[in-house]
CSV table of C-alpha atoms and ligand atoms in Angstrom, one decimal:
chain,number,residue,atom,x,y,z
A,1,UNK,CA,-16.6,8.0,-15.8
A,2,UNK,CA,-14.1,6.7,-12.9
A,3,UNK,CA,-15.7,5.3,-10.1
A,4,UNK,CA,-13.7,4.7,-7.2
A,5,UNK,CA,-15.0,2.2,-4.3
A,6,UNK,CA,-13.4,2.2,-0.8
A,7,UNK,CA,-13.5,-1.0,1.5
A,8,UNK,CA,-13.7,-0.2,4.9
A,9,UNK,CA,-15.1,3.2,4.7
A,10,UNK,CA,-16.4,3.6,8.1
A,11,UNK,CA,-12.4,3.6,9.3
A,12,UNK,CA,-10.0,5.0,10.4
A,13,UNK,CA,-8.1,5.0,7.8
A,14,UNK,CA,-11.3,4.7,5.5
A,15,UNK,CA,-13.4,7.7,6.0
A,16,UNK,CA,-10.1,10.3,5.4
A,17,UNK,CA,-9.3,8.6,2.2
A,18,UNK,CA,-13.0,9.0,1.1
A,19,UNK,CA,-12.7,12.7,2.2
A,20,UNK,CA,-9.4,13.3,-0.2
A,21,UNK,CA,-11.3,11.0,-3.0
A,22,UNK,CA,-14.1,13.0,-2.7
A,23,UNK,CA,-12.0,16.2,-3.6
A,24,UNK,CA,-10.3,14.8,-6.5
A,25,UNK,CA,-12.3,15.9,-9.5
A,26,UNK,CA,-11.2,13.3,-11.7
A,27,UNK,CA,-13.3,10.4,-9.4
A,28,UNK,CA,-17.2,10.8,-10.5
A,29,UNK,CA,-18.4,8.3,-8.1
A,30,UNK,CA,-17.3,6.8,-4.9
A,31,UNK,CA,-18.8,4.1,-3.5
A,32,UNK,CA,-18.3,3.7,0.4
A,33,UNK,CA,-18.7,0.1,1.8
A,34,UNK,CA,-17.9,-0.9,5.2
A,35,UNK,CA,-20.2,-3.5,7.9
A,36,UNK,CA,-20.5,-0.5,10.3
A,37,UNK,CA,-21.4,2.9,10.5
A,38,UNK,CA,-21.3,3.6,6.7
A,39,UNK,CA,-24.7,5.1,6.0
A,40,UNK,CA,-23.3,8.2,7.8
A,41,UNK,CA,-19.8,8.6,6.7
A,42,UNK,CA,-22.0,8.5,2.9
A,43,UNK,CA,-24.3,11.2,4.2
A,44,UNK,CA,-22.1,13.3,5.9
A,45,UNK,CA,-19.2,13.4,2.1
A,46,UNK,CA,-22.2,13.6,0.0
A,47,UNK,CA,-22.7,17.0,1.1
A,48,UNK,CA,-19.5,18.5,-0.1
A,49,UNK,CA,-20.2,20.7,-3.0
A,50,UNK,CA,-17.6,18.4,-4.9
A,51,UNK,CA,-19.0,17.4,-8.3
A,52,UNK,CA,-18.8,13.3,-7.5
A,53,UNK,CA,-21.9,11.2,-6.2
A,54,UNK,CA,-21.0,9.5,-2.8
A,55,UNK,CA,-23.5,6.1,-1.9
A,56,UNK,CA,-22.7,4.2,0.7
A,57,UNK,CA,-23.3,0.2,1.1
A,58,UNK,CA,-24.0,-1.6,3.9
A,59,UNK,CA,-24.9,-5.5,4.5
A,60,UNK,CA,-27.8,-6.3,6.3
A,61,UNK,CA,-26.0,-9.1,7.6
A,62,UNK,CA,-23.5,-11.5,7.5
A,63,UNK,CA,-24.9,-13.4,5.1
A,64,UNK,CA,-25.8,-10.3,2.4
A,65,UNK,CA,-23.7,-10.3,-0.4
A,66,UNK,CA,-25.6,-7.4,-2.2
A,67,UNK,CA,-24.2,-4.3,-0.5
A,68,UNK,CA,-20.5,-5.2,-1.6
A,69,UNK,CA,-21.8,-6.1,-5.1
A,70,UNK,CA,-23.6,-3.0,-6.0
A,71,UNK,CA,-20.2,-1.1,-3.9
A,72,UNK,CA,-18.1,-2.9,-6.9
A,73,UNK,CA,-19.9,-2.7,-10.1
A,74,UNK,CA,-18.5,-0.8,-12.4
A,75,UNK,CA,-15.5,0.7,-10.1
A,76,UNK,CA,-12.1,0.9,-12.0
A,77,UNK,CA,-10.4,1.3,-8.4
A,78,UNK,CA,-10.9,0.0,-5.3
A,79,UNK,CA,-9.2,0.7,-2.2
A,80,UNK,CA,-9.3,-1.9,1.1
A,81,UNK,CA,-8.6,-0.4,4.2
A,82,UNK,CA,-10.6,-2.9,6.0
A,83,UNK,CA,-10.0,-4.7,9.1
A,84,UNK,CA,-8.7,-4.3,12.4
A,85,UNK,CA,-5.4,-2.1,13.1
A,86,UNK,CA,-3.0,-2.7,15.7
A,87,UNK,CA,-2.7,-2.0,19.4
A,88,UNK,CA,0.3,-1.4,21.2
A,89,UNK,CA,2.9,-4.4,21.4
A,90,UNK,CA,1.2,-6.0,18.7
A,91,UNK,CA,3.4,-6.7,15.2
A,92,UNK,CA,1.4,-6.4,11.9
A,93,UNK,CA,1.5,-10.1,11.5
A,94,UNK,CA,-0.7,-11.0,14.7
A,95,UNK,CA,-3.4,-9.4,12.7
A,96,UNK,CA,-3.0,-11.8,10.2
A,97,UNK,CA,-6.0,-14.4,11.8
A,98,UNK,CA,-8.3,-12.1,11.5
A,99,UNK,CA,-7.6,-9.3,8.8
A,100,UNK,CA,-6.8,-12.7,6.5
A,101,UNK,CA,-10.5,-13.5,5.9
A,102,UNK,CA,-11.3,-10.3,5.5
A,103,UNK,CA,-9.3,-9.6,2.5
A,104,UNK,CA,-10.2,-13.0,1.0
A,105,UNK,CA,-13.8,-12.1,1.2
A,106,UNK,CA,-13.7,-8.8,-0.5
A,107,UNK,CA,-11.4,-10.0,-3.1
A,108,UNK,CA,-13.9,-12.7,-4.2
A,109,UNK,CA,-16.3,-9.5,-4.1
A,110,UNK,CA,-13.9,-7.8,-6.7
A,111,UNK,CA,-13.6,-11.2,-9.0
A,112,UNK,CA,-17.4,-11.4,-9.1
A,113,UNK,CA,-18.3,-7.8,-9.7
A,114,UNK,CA,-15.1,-5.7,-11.1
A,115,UNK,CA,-12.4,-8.2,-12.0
A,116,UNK,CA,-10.6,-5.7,-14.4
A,117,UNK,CA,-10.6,-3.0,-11.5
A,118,UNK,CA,-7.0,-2.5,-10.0
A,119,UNK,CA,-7.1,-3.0,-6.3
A,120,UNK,CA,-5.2,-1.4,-3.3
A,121,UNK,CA,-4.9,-3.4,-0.8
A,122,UNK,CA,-3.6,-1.2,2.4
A,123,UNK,CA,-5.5,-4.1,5.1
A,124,UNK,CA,-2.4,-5.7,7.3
A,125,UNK,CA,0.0,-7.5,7.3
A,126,UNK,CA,0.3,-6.3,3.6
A,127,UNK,CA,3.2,-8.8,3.0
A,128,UNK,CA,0.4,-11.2,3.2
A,129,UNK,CA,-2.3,-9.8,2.6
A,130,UNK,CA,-1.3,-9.0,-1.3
A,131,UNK,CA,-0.7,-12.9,-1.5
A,132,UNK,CA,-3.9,-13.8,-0.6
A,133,UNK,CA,-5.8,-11.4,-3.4
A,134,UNK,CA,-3.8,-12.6,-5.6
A,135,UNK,CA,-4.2,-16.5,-5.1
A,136,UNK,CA,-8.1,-15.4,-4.6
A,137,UNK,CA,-8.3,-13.6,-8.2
A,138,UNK,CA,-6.3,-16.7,-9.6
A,139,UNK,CA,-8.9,-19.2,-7.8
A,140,UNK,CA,-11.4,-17.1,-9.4
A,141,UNK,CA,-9.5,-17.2,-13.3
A,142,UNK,CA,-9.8,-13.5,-13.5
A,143,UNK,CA,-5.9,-12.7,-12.0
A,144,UNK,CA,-4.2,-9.7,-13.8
A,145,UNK,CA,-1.3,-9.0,-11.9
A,146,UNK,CA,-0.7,-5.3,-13.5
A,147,UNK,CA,-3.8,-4.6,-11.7
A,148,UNK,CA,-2.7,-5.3,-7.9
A,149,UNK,CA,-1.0,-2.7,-5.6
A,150,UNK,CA,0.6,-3.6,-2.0
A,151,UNK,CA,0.1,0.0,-0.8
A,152,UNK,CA,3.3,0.8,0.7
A,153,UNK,CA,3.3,4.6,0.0
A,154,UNK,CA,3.6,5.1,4.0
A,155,UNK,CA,6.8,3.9,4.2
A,156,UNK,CA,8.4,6.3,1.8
A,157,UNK,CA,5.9,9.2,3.2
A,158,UNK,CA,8.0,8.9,6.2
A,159,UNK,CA,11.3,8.0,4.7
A,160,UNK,CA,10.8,11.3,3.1
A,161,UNK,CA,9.7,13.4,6.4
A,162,UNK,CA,12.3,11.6,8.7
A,163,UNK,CA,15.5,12.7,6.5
A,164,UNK,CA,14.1,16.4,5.9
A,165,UNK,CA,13.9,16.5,9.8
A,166,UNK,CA,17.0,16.2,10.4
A,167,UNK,CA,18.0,18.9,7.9
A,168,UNK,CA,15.6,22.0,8.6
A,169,UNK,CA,17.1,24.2,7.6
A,170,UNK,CA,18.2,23.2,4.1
A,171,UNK,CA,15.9,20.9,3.5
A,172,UNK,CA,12.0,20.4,2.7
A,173,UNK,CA,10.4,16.5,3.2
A,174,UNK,CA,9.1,17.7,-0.3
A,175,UNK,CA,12.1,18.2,-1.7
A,176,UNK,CA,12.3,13.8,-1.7
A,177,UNK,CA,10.8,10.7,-3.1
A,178,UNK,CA,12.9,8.1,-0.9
A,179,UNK,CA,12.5,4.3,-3.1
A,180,UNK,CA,11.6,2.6,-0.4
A,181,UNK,CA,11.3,-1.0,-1.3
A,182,UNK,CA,11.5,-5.2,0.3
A,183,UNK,CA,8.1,-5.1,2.1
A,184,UNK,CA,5.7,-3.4,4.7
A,185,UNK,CA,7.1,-4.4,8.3
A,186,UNK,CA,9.4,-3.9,10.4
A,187,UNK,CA,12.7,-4.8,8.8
A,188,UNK,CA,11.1,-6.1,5.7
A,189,UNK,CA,11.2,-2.5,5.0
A,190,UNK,CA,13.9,-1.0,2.8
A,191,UNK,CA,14.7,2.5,2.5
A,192,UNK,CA,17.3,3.3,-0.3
A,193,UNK,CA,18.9,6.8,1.2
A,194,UNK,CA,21.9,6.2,-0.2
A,195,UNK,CA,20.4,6.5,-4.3
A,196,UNK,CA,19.2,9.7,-5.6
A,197,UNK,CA,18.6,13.1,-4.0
A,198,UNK,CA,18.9,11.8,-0.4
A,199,UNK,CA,22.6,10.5,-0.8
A,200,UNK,CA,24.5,13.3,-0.3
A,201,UNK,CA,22.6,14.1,3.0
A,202,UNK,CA,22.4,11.1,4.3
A,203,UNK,CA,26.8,10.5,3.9
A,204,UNK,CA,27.0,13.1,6.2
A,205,UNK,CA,25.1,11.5,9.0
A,206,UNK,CA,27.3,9.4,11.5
A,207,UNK,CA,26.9,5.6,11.1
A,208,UNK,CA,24.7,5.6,14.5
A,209,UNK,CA,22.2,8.5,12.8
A,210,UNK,CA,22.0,6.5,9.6
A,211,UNK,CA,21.2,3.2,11.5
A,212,UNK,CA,18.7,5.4,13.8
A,213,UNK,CA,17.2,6.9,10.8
A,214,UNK,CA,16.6,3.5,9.0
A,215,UNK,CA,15.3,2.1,11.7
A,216,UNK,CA,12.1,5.2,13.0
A,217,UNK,CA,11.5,4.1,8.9
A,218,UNK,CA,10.9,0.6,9.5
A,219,UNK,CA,9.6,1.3,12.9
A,220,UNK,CA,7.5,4.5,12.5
A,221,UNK,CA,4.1,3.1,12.4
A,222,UNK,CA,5.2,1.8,16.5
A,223,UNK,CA,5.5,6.1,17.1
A,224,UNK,CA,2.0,6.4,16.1
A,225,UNK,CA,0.8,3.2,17.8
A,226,UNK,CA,2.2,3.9,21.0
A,227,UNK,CA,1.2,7.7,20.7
A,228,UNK,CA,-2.4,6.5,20.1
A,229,UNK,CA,-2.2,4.2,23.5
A,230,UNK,CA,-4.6,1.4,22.1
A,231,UNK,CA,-6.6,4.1,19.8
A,232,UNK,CA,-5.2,2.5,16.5
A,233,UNK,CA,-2.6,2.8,14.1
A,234,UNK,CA,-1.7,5.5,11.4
A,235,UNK,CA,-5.2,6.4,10.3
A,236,UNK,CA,-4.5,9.7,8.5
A,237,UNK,CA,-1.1,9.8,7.4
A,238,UNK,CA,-2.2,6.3,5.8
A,239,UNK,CA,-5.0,7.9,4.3
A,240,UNK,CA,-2.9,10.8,2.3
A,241,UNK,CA,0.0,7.9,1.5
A,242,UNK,CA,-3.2,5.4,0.1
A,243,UNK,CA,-4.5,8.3,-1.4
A,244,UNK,CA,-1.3,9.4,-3.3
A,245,UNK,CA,-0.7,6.0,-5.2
A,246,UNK,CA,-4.3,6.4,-6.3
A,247,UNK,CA,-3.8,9.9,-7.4
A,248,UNK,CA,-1.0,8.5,-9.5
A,249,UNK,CA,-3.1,5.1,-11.0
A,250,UNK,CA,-5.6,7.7,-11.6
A,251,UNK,CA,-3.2,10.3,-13.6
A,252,UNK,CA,-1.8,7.0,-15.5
A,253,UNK,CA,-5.3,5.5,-16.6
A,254,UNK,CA,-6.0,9.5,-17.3
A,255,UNK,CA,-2.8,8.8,-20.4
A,256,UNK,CA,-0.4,10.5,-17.8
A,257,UNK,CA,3.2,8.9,-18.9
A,258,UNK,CA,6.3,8.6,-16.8
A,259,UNK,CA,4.7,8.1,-13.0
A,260,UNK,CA,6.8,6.0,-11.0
A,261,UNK,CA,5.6,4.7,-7.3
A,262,UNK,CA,6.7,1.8,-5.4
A,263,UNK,CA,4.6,-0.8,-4.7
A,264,UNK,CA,4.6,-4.2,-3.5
A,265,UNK,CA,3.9,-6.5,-6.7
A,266,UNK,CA,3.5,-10.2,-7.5
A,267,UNK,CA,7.1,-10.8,-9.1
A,268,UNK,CA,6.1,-13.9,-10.6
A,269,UNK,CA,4.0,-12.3,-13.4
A,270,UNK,CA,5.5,-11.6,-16.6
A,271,UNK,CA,4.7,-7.7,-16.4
A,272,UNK,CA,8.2,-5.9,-17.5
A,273,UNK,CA,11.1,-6.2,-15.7
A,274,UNK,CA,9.5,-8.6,-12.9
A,275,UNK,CA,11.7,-11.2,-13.8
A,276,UNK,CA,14.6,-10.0,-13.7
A,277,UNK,CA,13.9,-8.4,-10.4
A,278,UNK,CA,13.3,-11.8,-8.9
A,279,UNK,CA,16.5,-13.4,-9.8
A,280,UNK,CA,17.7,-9.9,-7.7
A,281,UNK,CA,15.6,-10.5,-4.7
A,282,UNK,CA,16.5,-14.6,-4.0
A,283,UNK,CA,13.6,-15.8,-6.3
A,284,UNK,CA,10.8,-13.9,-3.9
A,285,UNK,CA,7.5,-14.1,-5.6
A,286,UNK,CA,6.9,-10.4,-4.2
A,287,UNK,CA,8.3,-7.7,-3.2
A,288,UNK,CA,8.2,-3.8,-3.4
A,289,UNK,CA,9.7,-1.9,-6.0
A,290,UNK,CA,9.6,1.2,-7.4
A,291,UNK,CA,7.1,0.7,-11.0
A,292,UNK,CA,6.4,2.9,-14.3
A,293,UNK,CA,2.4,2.7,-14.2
A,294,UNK,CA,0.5,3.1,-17.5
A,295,UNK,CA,-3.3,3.0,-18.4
A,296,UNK,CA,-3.2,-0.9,-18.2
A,297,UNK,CA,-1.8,-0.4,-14.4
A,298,UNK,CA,1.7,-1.5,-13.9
A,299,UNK,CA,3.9,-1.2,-16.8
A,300,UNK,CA,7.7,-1.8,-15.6
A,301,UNK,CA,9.3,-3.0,-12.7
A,302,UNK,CA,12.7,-0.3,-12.2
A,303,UNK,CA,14.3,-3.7,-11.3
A,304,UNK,CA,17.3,-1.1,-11.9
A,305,UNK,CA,17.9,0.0,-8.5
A,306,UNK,CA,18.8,-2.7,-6.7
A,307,UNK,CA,22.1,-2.9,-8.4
A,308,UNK,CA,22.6,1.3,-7.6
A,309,UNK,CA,22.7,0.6,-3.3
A,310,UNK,CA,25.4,0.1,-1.2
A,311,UNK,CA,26.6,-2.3,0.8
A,312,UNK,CA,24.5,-1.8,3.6
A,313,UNK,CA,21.3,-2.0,2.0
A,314,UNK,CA,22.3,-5.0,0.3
A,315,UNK,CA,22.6,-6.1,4.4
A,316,UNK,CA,19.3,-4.6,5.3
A,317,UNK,CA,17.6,-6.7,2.2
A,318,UNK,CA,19.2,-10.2,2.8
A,319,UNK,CA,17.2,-9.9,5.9
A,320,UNK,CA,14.3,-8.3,4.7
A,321,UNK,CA,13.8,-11.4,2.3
A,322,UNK,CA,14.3,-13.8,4.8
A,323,UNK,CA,11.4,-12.9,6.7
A,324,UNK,CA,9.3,-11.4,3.7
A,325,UNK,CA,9.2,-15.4,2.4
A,326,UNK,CA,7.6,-16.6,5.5
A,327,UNK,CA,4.7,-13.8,5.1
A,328,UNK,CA,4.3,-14.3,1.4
A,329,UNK,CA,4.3,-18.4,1.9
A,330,UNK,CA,1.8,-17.6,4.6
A,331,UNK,CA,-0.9,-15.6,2.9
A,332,UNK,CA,-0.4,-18.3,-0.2
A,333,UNK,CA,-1.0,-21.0,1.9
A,334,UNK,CA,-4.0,-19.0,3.5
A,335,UNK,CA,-5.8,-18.9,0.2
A,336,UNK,CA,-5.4,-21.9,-1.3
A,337,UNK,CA,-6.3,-24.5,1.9
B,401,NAI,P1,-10.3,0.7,11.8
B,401,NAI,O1,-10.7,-0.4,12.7
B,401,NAI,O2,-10.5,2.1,12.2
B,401,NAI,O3,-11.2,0.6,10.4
B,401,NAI,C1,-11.4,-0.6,9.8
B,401,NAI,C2,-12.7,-0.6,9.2
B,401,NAI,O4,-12.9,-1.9,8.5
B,401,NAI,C3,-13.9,-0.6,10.2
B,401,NAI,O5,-14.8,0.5,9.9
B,401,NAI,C4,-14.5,-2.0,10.1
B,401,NAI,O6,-15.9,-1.9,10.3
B,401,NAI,C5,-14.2,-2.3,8.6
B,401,NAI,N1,-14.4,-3.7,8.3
B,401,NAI,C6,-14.1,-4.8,9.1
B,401,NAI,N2,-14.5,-5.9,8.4
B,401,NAI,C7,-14.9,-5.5,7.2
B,401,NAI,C8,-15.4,-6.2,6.0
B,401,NAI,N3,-15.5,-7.5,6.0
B,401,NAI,N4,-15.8,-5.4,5.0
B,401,NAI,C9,-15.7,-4.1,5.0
B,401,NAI,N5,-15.2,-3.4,6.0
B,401,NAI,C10,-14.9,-4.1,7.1
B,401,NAI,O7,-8.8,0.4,11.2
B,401,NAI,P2,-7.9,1.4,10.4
B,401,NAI,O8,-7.0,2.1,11.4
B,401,NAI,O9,-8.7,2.1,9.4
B,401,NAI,O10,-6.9,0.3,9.7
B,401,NAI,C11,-7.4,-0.5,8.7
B,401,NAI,C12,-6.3,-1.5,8.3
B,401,NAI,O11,-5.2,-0.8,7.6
B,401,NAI,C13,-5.6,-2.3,9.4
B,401,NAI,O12,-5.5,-3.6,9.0
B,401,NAI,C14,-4.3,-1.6,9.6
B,401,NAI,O13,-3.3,-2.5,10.1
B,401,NAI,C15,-4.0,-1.2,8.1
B,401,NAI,N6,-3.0,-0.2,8.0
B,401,NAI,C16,-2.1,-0.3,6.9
B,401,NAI,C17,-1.1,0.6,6.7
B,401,NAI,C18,-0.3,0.5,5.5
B,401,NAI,O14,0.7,1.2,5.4
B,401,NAI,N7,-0.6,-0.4,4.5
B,401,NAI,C19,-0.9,1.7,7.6
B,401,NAI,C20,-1.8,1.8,8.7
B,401,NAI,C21,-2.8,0.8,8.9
């Protein structure tokens, strides 16, 4: 039996992941807690023929612990797309006051009630979010950092789209899996073009379309905000790239071997590879890389590929851990005051 709980579920982001959850026959139940609106979202997927059962939790006040307890028994995954998404001119870090106690909260919900579940955390600014989960689970003695995912699958969703655009007509965006790795804004993100099945294309491009391409990467959630004109942020492109890296955790736990996805992981951790990728990345605690997941969750960081990319990723990165320290230093010093 899997059972798969989603934080946040009431969403935008939240109630299309439940929808592509609810179709995946390998997730039995799926438990749908958010502190709005979630008794309807749970009525309205229960009725899909699919062969899980959907419940849906919600508090009956602030003070109600119960609804996000019975949401986390038993799950093996749970998924946190809860909090509040950005408007236009905002960066992902002025969410930070707010989305910050969120996270903490529901992470204390997942050490009491499913400490052994592996949790995606999608909720913003991920670059600190992660850190605070993971100080959270440490606080609580339960910590096992195989089991925490930064969901960054967005980033190399687009890396992925934005290349293939520029070659219709020999090229598919499913013809790549961009490693996309450093973190989950702005210029904290990393897209490595110039390793594997992209390189050849993106050589051709002039140096001004290779900088314009990395930068819609690191830049393209701003298309969508600004498209959305105070609406919200990437709701359902999130919710297939959040979706994806579950599919994958799910096909590993399932004894599915040789599934690699980057993620943004707790360096400091002693899980394969991790430490060698740390004395690559200037001694950052975290960072995203692509990973070999196994039933236990995480199984090997591919530390490998940072000494495949050129010179000008090696640029992009010095600056990408620059300011990924301040976020991670943030969300540590978050949980633990
Ligand atoms: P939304 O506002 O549509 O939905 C958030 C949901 O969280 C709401 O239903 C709200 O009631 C719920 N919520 C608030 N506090 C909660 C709590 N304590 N427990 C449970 N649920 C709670 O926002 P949207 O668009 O779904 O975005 C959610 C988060 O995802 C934002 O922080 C956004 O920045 C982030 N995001 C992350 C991306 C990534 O690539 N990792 C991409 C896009 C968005």
């Amino acid at each position: 039996m899997v059972k798969v709980a989603v934080l946040g579920a009431a969403g935008g982001i939240g109630q299309p992941l439940s929808l592509l959850l609810k179709l995946n026959p390998q997730v039995d139940e799926l438990a749908l807690f958010d502190v709005v609106n979630v008794p309807g979202v749970g009525a309205d997927l229960s009725h899909i023929n699919s062969d899980s059962k959907t419940e849906s939790f919600l508090p009956a006040d602030r003070e109600d612990k119960t609804a996000l307890a019975k949401a986390l028994t038993g799950a093996d995954v749970v998924i946190i797309p809860a909090g509040v998404p950005r408007k236009p001119g905002m960066t992902r870090d002025d969410l930070f006051n707010i989305n910050a106690s969120i996270v903490r909260g529901l992470a204390e919900g997942i050490a009491e009630n499913c400490p052994k579940a592996f949790s995606l955390i999608i909720s913003n600014p991920v670059n600190s979010t992660v850190p605070i989960v993971v100080e959270t689970l440490k606080q609580k003695g339960v910590y096992d950092p195989k089991r925490v995912f930064g969901v960054t699958t967005l980033d190399i969703v687009r890396a992925n789209t934005f290349i293939a655009q520029l070659y219709p007509e020999e090229t598919k965006p499913t013809d790549f899996n961009v490693n996309v790795i450093g973190g989950h804004s702005g210029e904290t993100i990393v897209p490595l073009y110039s390793v594997g099945k992209t390189a050849d294309y993106y050589k051709k491009l002039s140096e001004e379309q290779q900088k314009a391409l990395i930068k819609r990467v690191q830049f393209g959630g701003d298309e969508v905000v600004q498209a959305k004109n105070g609406a919200g942020s990437a709701t359902l492109s999130m919710a297939y790239a959040g979706y994806r890296l579950a599919e994958s955790i799910l096909k590993a736990v399932k004894g599915e071997s040789g599934i690699v996805e980057c993620t943004f992981l707790n360096l400091d951790s002693g899980i394969k590879g991790a430490a060698e990728a740390k004395k690559l990345v200037n001694g950052l605690d975290y960072f995203s890389l692509p990973v070999e997941l196994s039933k236990e969750g995480i199984h090997e960081v591919k530390y490998d590929i940072l000494d495949k990319i050129s010179t000008d990723e090696k640029a992009l990165l010095k600056v990408a851990i620059e300011q990924l320290e301040k976020n991670v230093e943030k969300g540590v010093a978050f949980a633990n005051k």
